[in-house]
mmCIF file of C-alpha atoms in Angstrom:
data_model
loop_
_atom_site.group_PDB
_atom_site.id
_atom_site.type_symbol
_atom_site.label_atom_id
_atom_site.label_comp_id
_atom_site.label_asym_id
_atom_site.label_seq_id
_atom_site.Cartn_x
_atom_site.Cartn_y
_atom_site.Cartn_z
ATOM 1 C CA UNK A 1 8.115 -15.895 -1.785
ATOM 2 C CA UNK A 2 6.543 -13.317 -3.251
ATOM 3 C CA UNK A 3 7.824 -9.550 -3.844
ATOM 4 C CA UNK A 4 7.058 -5.792 -3.830
ATOM 5 C CA UNK A 5 7.720 -2.834 -3.475
ATOM 6 C CA UNK A 6 6.208 0.265 -1.376
ATOM 7 C CA UNK A 7 5.807 3.136 0.216
ATOM 8 C CA UNK A 8 4.951 3.721 4.372
ATOM 9 C CA UNK A 9 3.469 5.608 6.290
ATOM 10 C CA UNK A 10 4.846 7.746 9.060
ATOM 11 C CA UNK A 11 3.707 6.377 11.913
ATOM 12 C CA UNK A 12 1.706 9.970 12.723
ATOM 13 C CA UNK A 13 -0.835 8.457 9.182
ATOM 14 C CA UNK A 14 -0.691 5.384 9.782
ATOM 15 C CA UNK A 15 -2.275 6.783 13.641
ATOM 16 C CA UNK A 16 -5.028 8.862 12.187
ATOM 17 C CA UNK A 17 -5.559 5.767 9.797
ATOM 18 C CA UNK A 18 -6.383 4.044 12.980
ATOM 19 C CA UNK A 19 -7.848 6.313 14.918
ATOM 20 C CA UNK A 20 -11.060 6.565 12.034
ATOM 21 C CA UNK A 21 -11.717 3.368 11.981
ATOM 22 C CA UNK A 22 -11.406 2.867 16.309
ATOM 23 C CA UNK A 23 -12.779 -0.183 16.118
ATOM 24 C CA UNK A 24 -13.192 -2.339 13.053
ATOM 25 C CA UNK A 25 -15.611 -4.850 12.542
ATOM 26 C CA UNK A 26 -17.837 -5.998 10.027
ATOM 27 C CA UNK A 27 -19.590 -9.778 9.235
ATOM 28 C CA UNK A 28 -16.545 -11.269 7.024
ATOM 29 C CA UNK A 29 -14.992 -8.709 7.215
ATOM 30 C CA UNK A 30 -10.373 -9.309 7.279
ATOM 31 C CA UNK A 31 -8.938 -5.714 8.438
ATOM 32 C CA UNK A 32 -5.358 -5.799 7.716
ATOM 33 C CA UNK A 33 -2.883 -5.288 10.403
ATOM 34 C CA UNK A 34 -1.321 -2.296 10.921
ATOM 35 C CA UNK A 35 1.849 -2.821 11.091
ATOM 36 C CA UNK A 36 0.735 -4.449 7.477
ATOM 37 C CA UNK A 37 -0.280 -0.920 6.058
ATOM 38 C CA UNK A 38 1.829 0.291 3.749
ATOM 39 C CA UNK A 39 1.208 1.637 -0.479
ATOM 40 C CA UNK A 40 2.129 -1.303 -2.578
ATOM 41 C CA UNK A 41 4.505 0.745 -6.044
ATOM 42 C CA UNK A 42 5.054 -2.705 -8.172
ATOM 43 C CA UNK A 43 4.491 -5.915 -7.299
ATOM 44 C CA UNK A 44 6.658 -8.540 -8.884
ATOM 45 C CA UNK A 45 4.830 -12.570 -7.445
ATOM 46 C CA UNK A 46 7.251 -14.784 -7.057
ATOM 47 C CA UNK A 47 10.919 -13.797 -7.542
ATOM 48 C CA UNK A 48 14.262 -13.637 -6.271
ATOM 49 C CA UNK A 49 14.650 -11.195 -3.946
ATOM 50 C CA UNK A 50 18.177 -10.231 -4.317
ATOM 51 C CA UNK A 51 17.718 -9.782 -8.077
ATOM 52 C CA UNK A 52 14.289 -8.209 -7.794
ATOM 53 C CA UNK A 53 16.115 -5.950 -5.471
ATOM 54 C CA UNK A 54 18.939 -4.485 -7.995
ATOM 55 C CA UNK A 55 16.457 -4.632 -10.282
ATOM 56 C CA UNK A 56 14.745 -1.897 -8.223
ATOM 57 C CA UNK A 57 17.833 0.074 -6.922
ATOM 58 C CA UNK A 58 18.498 0.690 -10.558
ATOM 59 C CA UNK A 59 15.515 1.890 -11.280
ATOM 60 C CA UNK A 60 14.587 4.094 -8.327
ATOM 61 C CA UNK A 61 18.541 5.334 -9.032
ATOM 62 C CA UNK A 62 17.331 10.011 -8.855
ATOM 63 C CA UNK A 63 14.040 9.310 -8.172
ATOM 64 C CA UNK A 64 13.267 12.068 -5.831
ATOM 65 C CA UNK A 65 10.540 12.434 -2.679
ATOM 66 C CA UNK A 66 7.129 13.042 -3.213
ATOM 67 C CA UNK A 67 4.134 13.659 -1.324
ATOM 68 C CA UNK A 68 1.309 12.247 -0.207
ATOM 69 C CA UNK A 69 -2.115 12.455 2.273
ATOM 70 C CA UNK A 70 -4.596 9.261 2.655
ATOM 71 C CA UNK A 71 -7.690 10.473 1.788
ATOM 72 C CA UNK A 72 -10.824 8.876 1.552
ATOM 73 C CA UNK A 73 -11.701 4.849 0.651
ATOM 74 C CA UNK A 74 -13.365 3.523 -1.874
ATOM 75 C CA UNK A 75 -13.350 0.009 -2.992
ATOM 76 C CA UNK A 76 -12.006 -3.285 -5.487
ATOM 77 C CA UNK A 77 -14.340 -6.054 -5.870
ATOM 78 C CA UNK A 78 -13.437 -7.802 -2.212
ATOM 79 C CA UNK A 79 -11.369 -5.150 -1.370
ATOM 80 C CA UNK A 80 -11.960 -2.050 1.501
ATOM 81 C CA UNK A 81 -9.442 0.521 0.663
ATOM 82 C CA UNK A 82 -7.869 4.271 1.523
ATOM 83 C CA UNK A 83 -6.780 6.240 -1.630
ATOM 84 C CA UNK A 84 -3.935 7.979 -2.046
ATOM 85 C CA UNK A 85 -2.683 11.631 -3.880
ATOM 86 C CA UNK A 86 0.239 12.927 -4.527
ATOM 87 C CA UNK A 87 2.501 14.390 -7.441
ATOM 88 C CA UNK A 88 4.879 12.365 -8.298
ATOM 89 C CA UNK A 89 2.988 9.231 -7.469
ATOM 90 C CA UNK A 90 2.777 7.781 -10.584
ATOM 91 C CA UNK A 91 5.739 8.652 -12.139
ATOM 92 C CA UNK A 92 7.466 6.656 -9.051
ATOM 93 C CA UNK A 93 5.312 3.574 -9.605
ATOM 94 C CA UNK A 94 6.223 2.898 -13.165
ATOM 95 C CA UNK A 95 10.206 3.890 -12.270
ATOM 96 C CA UNK A 96 9.234 0.342 -9.680
ATOM 97 C CA UNK A 97 6.723 -1.787 -12.740
ATOM 98 C CA UNK A 98 3.326 -0.922 -12.032
ATOM 99 C CA UNK A 99 2.158 -1.243 -15.522
ATOM 100 C CA UNK A 100 3.698 -5.127 -15.406
ATOM 101 C CA UNK A 101 1.016 -5.454 -13.353
ATOM 102 C CA UNK A 102 -0.268 -4.667 -16.758
ATOM 103 C CA UNK A 103 -3.170 -3.680 -15.255
ATOM 104 C CA UNK A 104 -3.285 0.737 -14.500
ATOM 105 C CA UNK A 105 -2.202 1.437 -11.776
ATOM 106 C CA UNK A 106 -4.296 3.245 -8.549
ATOM 107 C CA UNK A 107 -2.738 4.506 -5.070
ATOM 108 C CA UNK A 108 -4.304 2.848 -2.593
ATOM 109 C CA UNK A 109 -3.993 1.289 1.058
ATOM 110 C CA UNK A 110 -6.311 -1.499 1.858
ATOM 111 C CA UNK A 111 -7.563 -1.665 4.939
ATOM 112 C CA UNK A 112 -9.933 -4.839 4.439
ATOM 113 C CA UNK A 113 -10.834 -7.464 2.665
ATOM 114 C CA UNK A 114 -14.397 -9.253 2.238
ATOM 115 C CA UNK A 115 -16.238 -11.798 0.659
ATOM 116 C CA UNK A 116 -16.084 -10.728 -2.717
ATOM 117 C CA UNK A 117 -20.344 -11.922 -3.983
ATOM 118 C CA UNK A 118 -20.919 -9.219 -1.161
ATOM 119 C CA UNK A 119 -20.536 -6.350 -3.502
ATOM 120 C CA UNK A 120 -22.238 -4.097 -0.387
ATOM 121 C CA UNK A 121 -21.081 -5.249 2.176
ATOM 122 C CA UNK A 122 -18.354 -2.487 2.747
ATOM 123 C CA UNK A 123 -20.444 0.639 1.705
ATOM 124 C CA UNK A 124 -21.172 1.783 5.765
ATOM 125 C CA UNK A 125 -17.014 2.465 5.450
ATOM 126 C CA UNK A 126 -16.505 3.722 2.395
ATOM 127 C CA UNK A 127 -19.419 5.995 3.731
ATOM 128 C CA UNK A 128 -18.071 6.850 6.864
ATOM 129 C CA UNK A 129 -14.354 7.783 5.599
ATOM 130 C CA UNK A 130 -15.485 9.591 2.452
ATOM 131 C CA UNK A 131 -14.115 12.314 4.211
ATOM 132 C CA UNK A 132 -11.308 11.269 5.959
ATOM 133 C CA UNK A 133 -8.207 12.935 4.030
ATOM 134 C CA UNK A 134 -4.388 12.627 6.283
ATOM 135 C CA UNK A 135 -2.095 15.073 6.571
ATOM 136 C CA UNK A 136 0.378 15.485 3.856
ATOM 137 C CA UNK A 137 3.674 13.925 4.281
ATOM 138 C CA UNK A 138 6.771 13.758 2.818
ATOM 139 C CA UNK A 139 7.586 9.787 1.488
ATOM 140 C CA UNK A 140 11.955 9.780 2.102
ATOM 141 C CA UNK A 141 12.362 5.552 1.863
ATOM 142 C CA UNK A 142 10.808 3.153 -0.838
ATOM 143 C CA UNK A 143 11.676 -0.531 0.801
ATOM 144 C CA UNK A 144 11.231 -3.889 -1.445
ATOM 145 C CA UNK A 145 8.797 -5.934 0.892
ATOM 146 C CA UNK A 146 8.784 -10.214 1.011
ATOM 147 C CA UNK A 147 4.909 -11.536 1.691
ATOM 148 C CA UNK A 148 4.790 -14.406 3.915
ATOM 149 C CA UNK A 149 1.877 -16.881 4.712
ATOM 150 C CA UNK A 150 1.371 -18.364 8.105
ATOM 151 C CA UNK A 151 -1.197 -20.156 9.195
ATOM 152 C CA UNK A 152 -4.053 -18.070 6.371
ATOM 153 C CA UNK A 153 -2.143 -15.426 8.186
ATOM 154 C CA UNK A 154 0.231 -12.338 5.113
ATOM 155 C CA UNK A 155 2.851 -10.527 6.941
ATOM 156 C CA UNK A 156 5.124 -8.507 5.107
ATOM 157 C CA UNK A 157 9.006 -7.858 6.167
ATOM 158 C CA UNK A 158 10.925 -5.028 5.070
ATOM 159 C CA UNK A 159 14.215 -6.662 2.828
ATOM 160 C CA UNK A 160 15.651 -3.343 1.211
ATOM 161 C CA UNK A 161 14.854 0.108 1.670
ATOM 162 C CA UNK A 162 15.445 3.094 -1.143
ATOM 163 C CA UNK A 163 15.699 6.503 0.169
ATOM 164 C CA UNK A 164 14.521 8.459 -2.368
ATOM 165 C CA UNK A 165 16.539 11.765 -2.328
ATOM 166 C CA UNK A 166 17.071 13.421 -5.208
ATOM 167 C CA UNK A 167 17.019 17.085 -5.339
ATOM 168 C CA UNK A 168 14.655 19.134 -6.817
ATOM 169 C CA UNK A 169 15.112 21.596 -9.059
#
């Protein structure tokens, strides 16, 4: 089962995202469900959750909270997402193993997937969400999650949580 570490935005921020999206549509779009919205820190693929959990506990020990906010939409090939900004986020992601994926870490919250052969399919959504900015919140917890697929749909489940509670100097 694939596992990954993540930050989960608070309900108020998720409400803001849902309000900005309204009733999403778009031919060929597969919208991520609200309960799956998260900001990935590190993706580990098929891994033993207990072993990865211990590894992550060691890596995040002493990590402090980070202030975050979601902002304008952008795309990767076939993916519509909101950008994430925050002081200390990249450092936290590096501790969680983001660099191990072999590409630069881009903090984001996935909204939808769309056909890669239609690169302009999400342009109306990028324009619609260009001015979006959520409230700022402080992430005080990171989680280790699993991704289970049932009938072609991914379901994410929190396996373990980690307090981000190092005192700021």
